[in-house]
Amino acid sequence: MIRSAVLAAAAVGALVAPGLPAELRALLAMAVAGAAAAWLASDGRSRLDPVESRFQPPDPVALLRPAAAPARPSAGAEAAPPAAAAPAPAAMPTSYAPTPATPTAGPAAWQGQPTATAVVAGHGPGEPVYLGPSADPAFPSWQLHWQLPDGRTGVVPLPLGDHITLGRQPDCHVVVAMDEVSRVHLLLQVAAGGVSAAETGSSNGTWLRKGEGIWARLTPQQPVSLGAWDQLRIAEPWAIVLTLEPAGRG
């Protein structure tokens, strides 16, 4: 501060010095002011250098370096058991070979318990697929053979009629009690000569098998004609496969 005051006084003295032209007094004052600015800058730099010398910025390479691996157990230590491998998902049927089958009579017709994600609790008589209360199974021409990823299969007859519904809703003609199936998933026209199926625009969709491993998704509200051994699957990944069969075979 004392140095700054001395230089400021010298600049003022140069401006008021008697006997000097005004231009020379202005030049002297500017020179003294420039020297004062340079002096102050060098003095500030000398005061800042010790502070910077004490500051150690973090090493960015050290921050990006991965954490050290945990120490390996000694030879005498008991090794932790390996983690159990996740079970492989069930393979989706790629083809269907007709074999004799009969409709299942209830839960006693298959072994094991339904999985929590496959069957909705409290729906129907215990089967994942069953006829609703308004269905008339008398003299059916067609039946649906159903298959689940957990290996369970069964057969349900298709009632004849132009407005047969298939879905999760309990009052459908064919009830599929699964979360992946919409309340009314398919609209069917069932006649002696064949079956027509139309997707209602469900959330999980319906696919028609076109060939070995080839499935085409149905367009909502666009009926497709089905014949014997044609297959439909619901959801991706698949939740159920339905195969159309002539009724009374075996």
Short mmCIF file of N, CA, C and O in Angstrom, two decimals, residues 180-186 199-206 217 220-221 234-235:
data_model
loop_
_atom_site.label_atom_id
_atom_site.label_comp_id
_atom_site.label_asym_id
_atom_site.label_seq_id
_atom_site.Cartn_x
_atom_site.Cartn_y
_atom_site.Cartn_z
N GLU A 180 -51.05 -62.36 -19.28
CA GLU A 180 -50.61 -61.90 -20.59
C GLU A 180 -51.76 -61.81 -21.61
O GLU A 180 -51.58 -61.24 -22.69
N VAL A 181 -52.90 -62.39 -21.28
CA VAL A 181 -54.04 -62.42 -22.18
C VAL A 181 -54.99 -61.27 -21.83
O VAL A 181 -55.27 -61.03 -20.65
N SER A 182 -55.46 -60.55 -22.84
CA SER A 182 -56.39 -59.44 -22.61
C SER A 182 -57.76 -59.96 -22.19
O SER A 182 -58.06 -61.14 -22.32
N ARG A 183 -58.60 -59.03 -21.70
CA ARG A 183 -59.93 -59.44 -21.24
C ARG A 183 -60.71 -60.13 -22.36
O ARG A 183 -61.32 -61.16 -22.14
N VAL A 184 -60.71 -59.53 -23.56
CA VAL A 184 -61.22 -60.21 -24.76
C VAL A 184 -60.08 -60.13 -25.77
O VAL A 184 -59.83 -59.08 -26.35
N HIS A 185 -59.39 -61.23 -25.97
CA HIS A 185 -58.17 -61.23 -26.77
C HIS A 185 -58.45 -61.55 -28.24
O HIS A 185 -57.87 -60.94 -29.13
N LEU A 186 -59.33 -62.54 -28.50
CA LEU A 186 -59.64 -62.97 -29.86
C LEU A 186 -61.15 -63.08 -30.04
O LEU A 186 -61.87 -63.45 -29.10
N GLU A 199 -57.87 -60.56 -34.10
CA GLU A 199 -57.26 -59.92 -32.93
C GLU A 199 -58.06 -58.67 -32.58
O GLU A 199 -58.48 -57.92 -33.44
N THR A 200 -58.25 -58.43 -31.28
CA THR A 200 -59.03 -57.27 -30.85
C THR A 200 -58.19 -56.03 -30.62
O THR A 200 -58.72 -54.98 -30.26
N GLY A 201 -56.86 -56.13 -30.82
CA GLY A 201 -55.98 -55.01 -30.49
C GLY A 201 -55.43 -55.13 -29.08
O GLY A 201 -55.31 -54.15 -28.36
N SER A 202 -55.09 -56.36 -28.68
CA SER A 202 -54.62 -56.61 -27.32
C SER A 202 -53.25 -55.97 -27.09
O SER A 202 -52.53 -55.63 -28.01
N SER A 203 -52.89 -55.83 -25.82
CA SER A 203 -51.61 -55.22 -25.47
C SER A 203 -50.44 -56.10 -25.86
O SER A 203 -49.41 -55.60 -26.34
N ASN A 204 -50.55 -57.41 -25.66
CA ASN A 204 -49.41 -58.31 -25.88
C ASN A 204 -49.40 -58.97 -27.24
O ASN A 204 -48.40 -59.59 -27.61
N GLY A 205 -50.49 -58.88 -28.02
CA GLY A 205 -50.49 -59.36 -29.40
C GLY A 205 -50.68 -60.85 -29.55
O GLY A 205 -50.61 -61.63 -28.60
N THR A 206 -50.92 -61.24 -30.81
CA THR A 206 -51.11 -62.65 -31.19
C THR A 206 -50.34 -62.89 -32.47
O THR A 206 -50.34 -62.05 -33.38
N ARG A 217 -47.26 -61.54 -36.79
CA ARG A 217 -48.20 -60.93 -35.85
C ARG A 217 -49.50 -60.56 -36.57
O ARG A 217 -49.47 -60.00 -37.67
N PRO A 220 -54.71 -56.10 -35.84
CA PRO A 220 -55.98 -55.99 -35.12
C PRO A 220 -57.16 -55.78 -36.06
O PRO A 220 -57.05 -55.08 -37.08
N GLN A 221 -58.27 -56.42 -35.73
CA GLN A 221 -59.54 -56.32 -36.45
C GLN A 221 -59.47 -56.89 -37.88
O GLN A 221 -60.37 -56.64 -38.68
N ILE A 234 -49.56 -66.32 -28.04
CA ILE A 234 -49.90 -65.05 -27.42
C ILE A 234 -48.70 -64.54 -26.63
O ILE A 234 -48.09 -65.29 -25.88
N ALA A 235 -48.39 -63.25 -26.83
CA ALA A 235 -47.37 -62.50 -26.10
C ALA A 235 -45.97 -62.80 -26.64
O ALA A 235 -45.73 -63.78 -27.36
#
